[in-house]
CSV table of C-alpha atoms in Angstrom, one decimal:
chain,number,residue,atom,x,y,z
A,1,UNK,CA,-8.7,-33.3,32.3
A,2,UNK,CA,-5.9,-34.7,30.2
A,3,UNK,CA,-6.2,-36.0,26.7
A,4,UNK,CA,-4.8,-39.2,25.6
A,5,UNK,CA,-5.7,-40.6,22.3
A,6,UNK,CA,-8.2,-37.9,21.9
A,7,UNK,CA,-10.1,-38.9,24.9
A,8,UNK,CA,-10.2,-37.0,28.2
A,9,UNK,CA,-8.8,-38.8,31.3
A,10,UNK,CA,-9.1,-37.3,34.8
A,11,UNK,CA,-5.6,-36.2,36.0
A,12,UNK,CA,-6.3,-37.8,39.2
A,13,UNK,CA,-6.2,-41.3,37.5
A,14,UNK,CA,-2.8,-40.5,35.9
A,15,UNK,CA,-1.3,-38.9,38.9
A,16,UNK,CA,-3.2,-40.5,41.9
A,17,UNK,CA,-1.1,-39.1,44.7
A,18,UNK,CA,-1.0,-35.5,43.6
A,19,UNK,CA,-2.9,-32.8,45.5
A,20,UNK,CA,-5.9,-31.3,43.7
A,21,UNK,CA,-7.9,-29.9,46.5
A,22,UNK,CA,-7.2,-29.1,50.3
A,23,UNK,CA,-8.4,-31.1,53.2
A,24,UNK,CA,-10.3,-30.2,56.2
A,25,UNK,CA,-13.8,-29.0,57.2
A,26,UNK,CA,-15.2,-25.6,56.8
A,27,UNK,CA,-15.0,-23.0,54.1
A,28,UNK,CA,-11.3,-23.1,53.5
A,29,UNK,CA,-9.5,-21.9,50.4
A,30,UNK,CA,-5.7,-22.1,49.3
A,31,UNK,CA,-4.3,-19.3,47.2
A,32,UNK,CA,-1.2,-20.2,45.2
A,33,UNK,CA,0.9,-18.1,42.9
A,34,UNK,CA,3.1,-19.5,40.1
A,35,UNK,CA,6.1,-18.2,38.1
A,36,UNK,CA,7.6,-15.6,40.5
A,37,UNK,CA,9.2,-14.0,42.1
A,38,UNK,CA,8.8,-11.0,40.0
A,39,UNK,CA,10.1,-7.4,40.8
A,40,UNK,CA,6.7,-5.9,39.8
A,41,UNK,CA,4.1,-8.3,41.0
A,42,UNK,CA,5.5,-9.9,44.1
A,43,UNK,CA,5.7,-6.9,46.2
A,44,UNK,CA,2.0,-6.0,45.2
A,45,UNK,CA,0.9,-9.4,46.0
A,46,UNK,CA,2.6,-9.5,49.3
A,47,UNK,CA,1.0,-6.1,50.3
A,48,UNK,CA,-2.4,-7.3,49.4
A,49,UNK,CA,-2.0,-10.5,51.3
A,50,UNK,CA,-0.6,-8.6,54.3
A,51,UNK,CA,-3.5,-6.2,54.4
A,52,UNK,CA,-5.8,-9.1,54.9
A,53,UNK,CA,-3.5,-11.3,57.1
A,54,UNK,CA,-3.8,-14.0,54.4
A,55,UNK,CA,-1.1,-16.6,53.8
A,56,UNK,CA,-0.6,-18.2,50.5
A,57,UNK,CA,1.8,-20.6,48.7
A,58,UNK,CA,4.3,-19.3,46.1
A,59,UNK,CA,5.5,-21.8,43.5
A,60,UNK,CA,8.8,-20.2,42.5
A,61,UNK,CA,10.9,-20.6,39.4
A,62,UNK,CA,14.5,-21.3,40.3
A,63,UNK,CA,16.0,-19.1,37.7
A,64,UNK,CA,13.9,-16.1,39.0
A,65,UNK,CA,14.8,-16.8,42.6
A,66,UNK,CA,18.5,-16.5,41.7
A,67,UNK,CA,17.7,-13.2,39.9
A,68,UNK,CA,15.8,-11.8,42.8
A,69,UNK,CA,16.9,-13.5,46.1
A,70,UNK,CA,15.7,-10.6,48.2
A,71,UNK,CA,12.0,-11.0,47.0
A,72,UNK,CA,12.1,-14.8,47.5
A,73,UNK,CA,13.4,-14.1,51.0
A,74,UNK,CA,10.5,-11.7,51.7
A,75,UNK,CA,8.0,-14.3,50.7
A,76,UNK,CA,9.1,-16.7,53.4
A,77,UNK,CA,9.7,-14.1,56.1
A,78,UNK,CA,6.2,-12.9,55.7
A,79,UNK,CA,4.9,-16.3,56.6
A,80,UNK,CA,4.0,-17.9,53.2
A,81,UNK,CA,4.7,-21.3,51.8
A,82,UNK,CA,7.3,-21.6,49.1
A,83,UNK,CA,7.1,-24.3,46.5
A,84,UNK,CA,9.3,-25.6,43.5
A,85,UNK,CA,8.1,-24.7,40.1
A,86,UNK,CA,11.3,-26.1,38.3
A,87,UNK,CA,14.4,-24.1,37.4
A,88,UNK,CA,13.5,-23.3,33.8
A,89,UNK,CA,9.7,-23.6,33.6
A,90,UNK,CA,9.9,-26.6,31.2
A,91,UNK,CA,6.9,-28.3,29.6
A,92,UNK,CA,7.2,-31.9,30.7
A,93,UNK,CA,5.5,-33.3,27.7
A,94,UNK,CA,8.1,-31.6,25.4
A,95,UNK,CA,11.1,-32.3,27.5
A,96,UNK,CA,13.1,-35.6,27.9
A,97,UNK,CA,12.7,-37.3,31.2
A,98,UNK,CA,16.2,-36.9,32.3
A,99,UNK,CA,16.5,-33.3,31.3
A,100,UNK,CA,13.2,-32.5,32.9
A,101,UNK,CA,13.8,-34.2,36.2
A,102,UNK,CA,17.3,-32.6,36.5
A,103,UNK,CA,15.6,-29.2,36.1
A,104,UNK,CA,13.0,-29.9,38.7
A,105,UNK,CA,15.6,-31.1,41.1
A,106,UNK,CA,17.7,-28.0,40.5
A,107,UNK,CA,14.6,-25.9,41.4
A,108,UNK,CA,14.0,-28.0,44.5
A,109,UNK,CA,17.8,-27.3,45.6
A,110,UNK,CA,17.2,-23.6,45.1
A,111,UNK,CA,13.8,-23.2,46.7
A,112,UNK,CA,14.5,-25.8,49.5
A,113,UNK,CA,10.9,-27.0,49.2
A,114,UNK,CA,9.4,-30.5,48.7
A,115,UNK,CA,6.3,-29.1,47.2
A,116,UNK,CA,6.3,-29.2,43.5
A,117,UNK,CA,3.9,-27.9,40.8
A,118,UNK,CA,4.6,-28.9,37.3
A,119,UNK,CA,4.9,-25.9,34.9
A,120,UNK,CA,1.8,-25.7,32.6
A,121,UNK,CA,0.5,-28.6,34.7
A,122,UNK,CA,2.2,-31.0,32.3
A,123,UNK,CA,4.4,-34.0,33.0
A,124,UNK,CA,4.9,-37.5,31.8
A,125,UNK,CA,3.9,-40.4,33.8
A,126,UNK,CA,7.5,-41.6,34.1
A,127,UNK,CA,8.5,-38.0,35.2
A,128,UNK,CA,5.8,-38.1,37.7
A,129,UNK,CA,6.8,-41.5,39.1
A,130,UNK,CA,10.4,-40.3,39.6
A,131,UNK,CA,9.6,-37.0,41.2
A,132,UNK,CA,7.0,-38.1,43.5
A,133,UNK,CA,9.6,-40.3,45.3
A,134,UNK,CA,11.0,-37.1,46.9
A,135,UNK,CA,8.5,-34.5,46.4
A,136,UNK,CA,4.6,-33.8,47.0
A,137,UNK,CA,3.2,-32.8,43.5
A,138,UNK,CA,0.5,-30.3,43.7
A,139,UNK,CA,-1.9,-29.4,41.0
A,140,UNK,CA,-5.1,-27.2,41.5
A,141,UNK,CA,-8.9,-27.2,41.7
A,142,UNK,CA,-9.6,-23.8,40.2
A,143,UNK,CA,-7.7,-21.8,37.6
A,144,UNK,CA,-9.3,-18.5,36.6
A,145,UNK,CA,-6.8,-18.1,33.5
A,146,UNK,CA,-5.3,-14.8,34.9
A,147,UNK,CA,-2.3,-15.4,32.5
A,148,UNK,CA,-4.5,-15.4,29.3
A,149,UNK,CA,-4.4,-11.6,28.2
A,150,UNK,CA,-7.3,-12.3,25.8
A,151,UNK,CA,-9.5,-12.9,28.7
A,152,UNK,CA,-10.7,-9.5,30.2
A,153,UNK,CA,-10.0,-9.3,34.0
A,154,UNK,CA,-13.7,-9.2,34.9
A,155,UNK,CA,-14.2,-12.5,33.1
A,156,UNK,CA,-11.3,-14.0,35.0
A,157,UNK,CA,-12.8,-12.7,38.2
A,158,UNK,CA,-16.1,-14.2,37.4
A,159,UNK,CA,-14.6,-17.6,36.7
A,160,UNK,CA,-13.0,-17.5,40.2
A,161,UNK,CA,-15.9,-16.3,42.2
A,162,UNK,CA,-18.3,-18.5,40.5
A,163,UNK,CA,-16.4,-21.8,40.8
A,164,UNK,CA,-14.8,-21.4,44.1
A,165,UNK,CA,-15.9,-23.8,46.8
A,166,UNK,CA,-14.9,-25.2,50.2
A,167,UNK,CA,-11.6,-26.9,49.6
A,168,UNK,CA,-10.7,-25.0,46.4
A,169,UNK,CA,-6.8,-24.8,45.6
A,170,UNK,CA,-6.5,-21.8,43.4
A,171,UNK,CA,-3.8,-21.1,41.0
A,172,UNK,CA,-3.0,-17.4,40.1
A,173,UNK,CA,0.2,-16.0,38.6
A,174,UNK,CA,2.9,-14.0,40.1
A,175,UNK,CA,3.9,-12.0,37.1
A,176,UNK,CA,3.5,-8.4,36.0
A,177,UNK,CA,1.0,-9.2,33.3
A,178,UNK,CA,-1.3,-11.3,35.5
A,179,UNK,CA,-4.9,-9.9,35.3
A,180,UNK,CA,-5.5,-11.2,38.8
A,181,UNK,CA,-3.5,-8.2,40.1
A,182,UNK,CA,-6.5,-6.1,39.2
A,183,UNK,CA,-8.9,-8.1,41.4
A,184,UNK,CA,-6.9,-9.9,44.0
A,185,UNK,CA,-7.8,-7.5,46.8
A,186,UNK,CA,-11.5,-7.5,45.7
A,187,UNK,CA,-11.5,-11.3,45.5
A,188,UNK,CA,-10.1,-11.7,49.1
A,189,UNK,CA,-12.6,-9.2,50.4
A,190,UNK,CA,-15.4,-11.0,48.9
A,191,UNK,CA,-14.2,-14.6,50.0
A,192,UNK,CA,-13.7,-13.4,53.6
A,193,UNK,CA,-17.2,-11.6,53.6
A,194,UNK,CA,-18.7,-15.0,52.5
A,195,UNK,CA,-17.2,-16.9,55.4
A,196,UNK,CA,-14.2,-18.4,53.7
A,197,UNK,CA,-10.7,-18.4,55.3
A,198,UNK,CA,-7.4,-19.0,53.6
A,199,UNK,CA,-4.5,-21.4,54.5
A,200,UNK,CA,-1.3,-22.3,52.7
A,201,UNK,CA,-0.6,-25.8,51.4
A,202,UNK,CA,1.5,-26.9,54.2
A,203,UNK,CA,-1.2,-26.0,56.8
A,204,UNK,CA,-3.4,-28.6,55.1
A,205,UNK,CA,-0.9,-31.5,54.3
A,206,UNK,CA,2.0,-31.1,56.8
A,207,UNK,CA,5.6,-30.9,55.7
A,208,UNK,CA,6.1,-34.5,54.7
């Protein structure tokens, strides 16, 4: 939900062509990771995903890709989707339209991806209209707030397991402080045991 003039408005009404959930039948989930690559968390996440043969989508920040090109290459070579999370992780609501769009386009050039997730999930309508011309904008269906260090890991885990549903597009964070690192393996095991299966964003929406 987004608030304008103090009243909540569903994001789908503001950004109608963005992705919020994944398509298809069956108990399908999509795991996504924002803010990487990170020298501490990315290898751990990749190892956990590999142990379960699960593919995910990593929305990477351009400046961090330049800092850790080897990690960025590992994400792709292990069969995961790569998306653009901007170059500088700017808040669209606090950044002029031109500056924001230039930053996002720079991130696209570095990640070579037409998938874009707005940092903080925030961008102005004008920014959205410009960027959607050349990119598929991806939000999410479920966030367990694993970036919030005031929220205990078990509370974050409960949000995730209680609210997941067929089609959920889940956003976690690829950073050393993310609490999801403490329960990612357990969550994937539980989801698989409950009959869910995982697929990256492109498997559900194609490359266009």
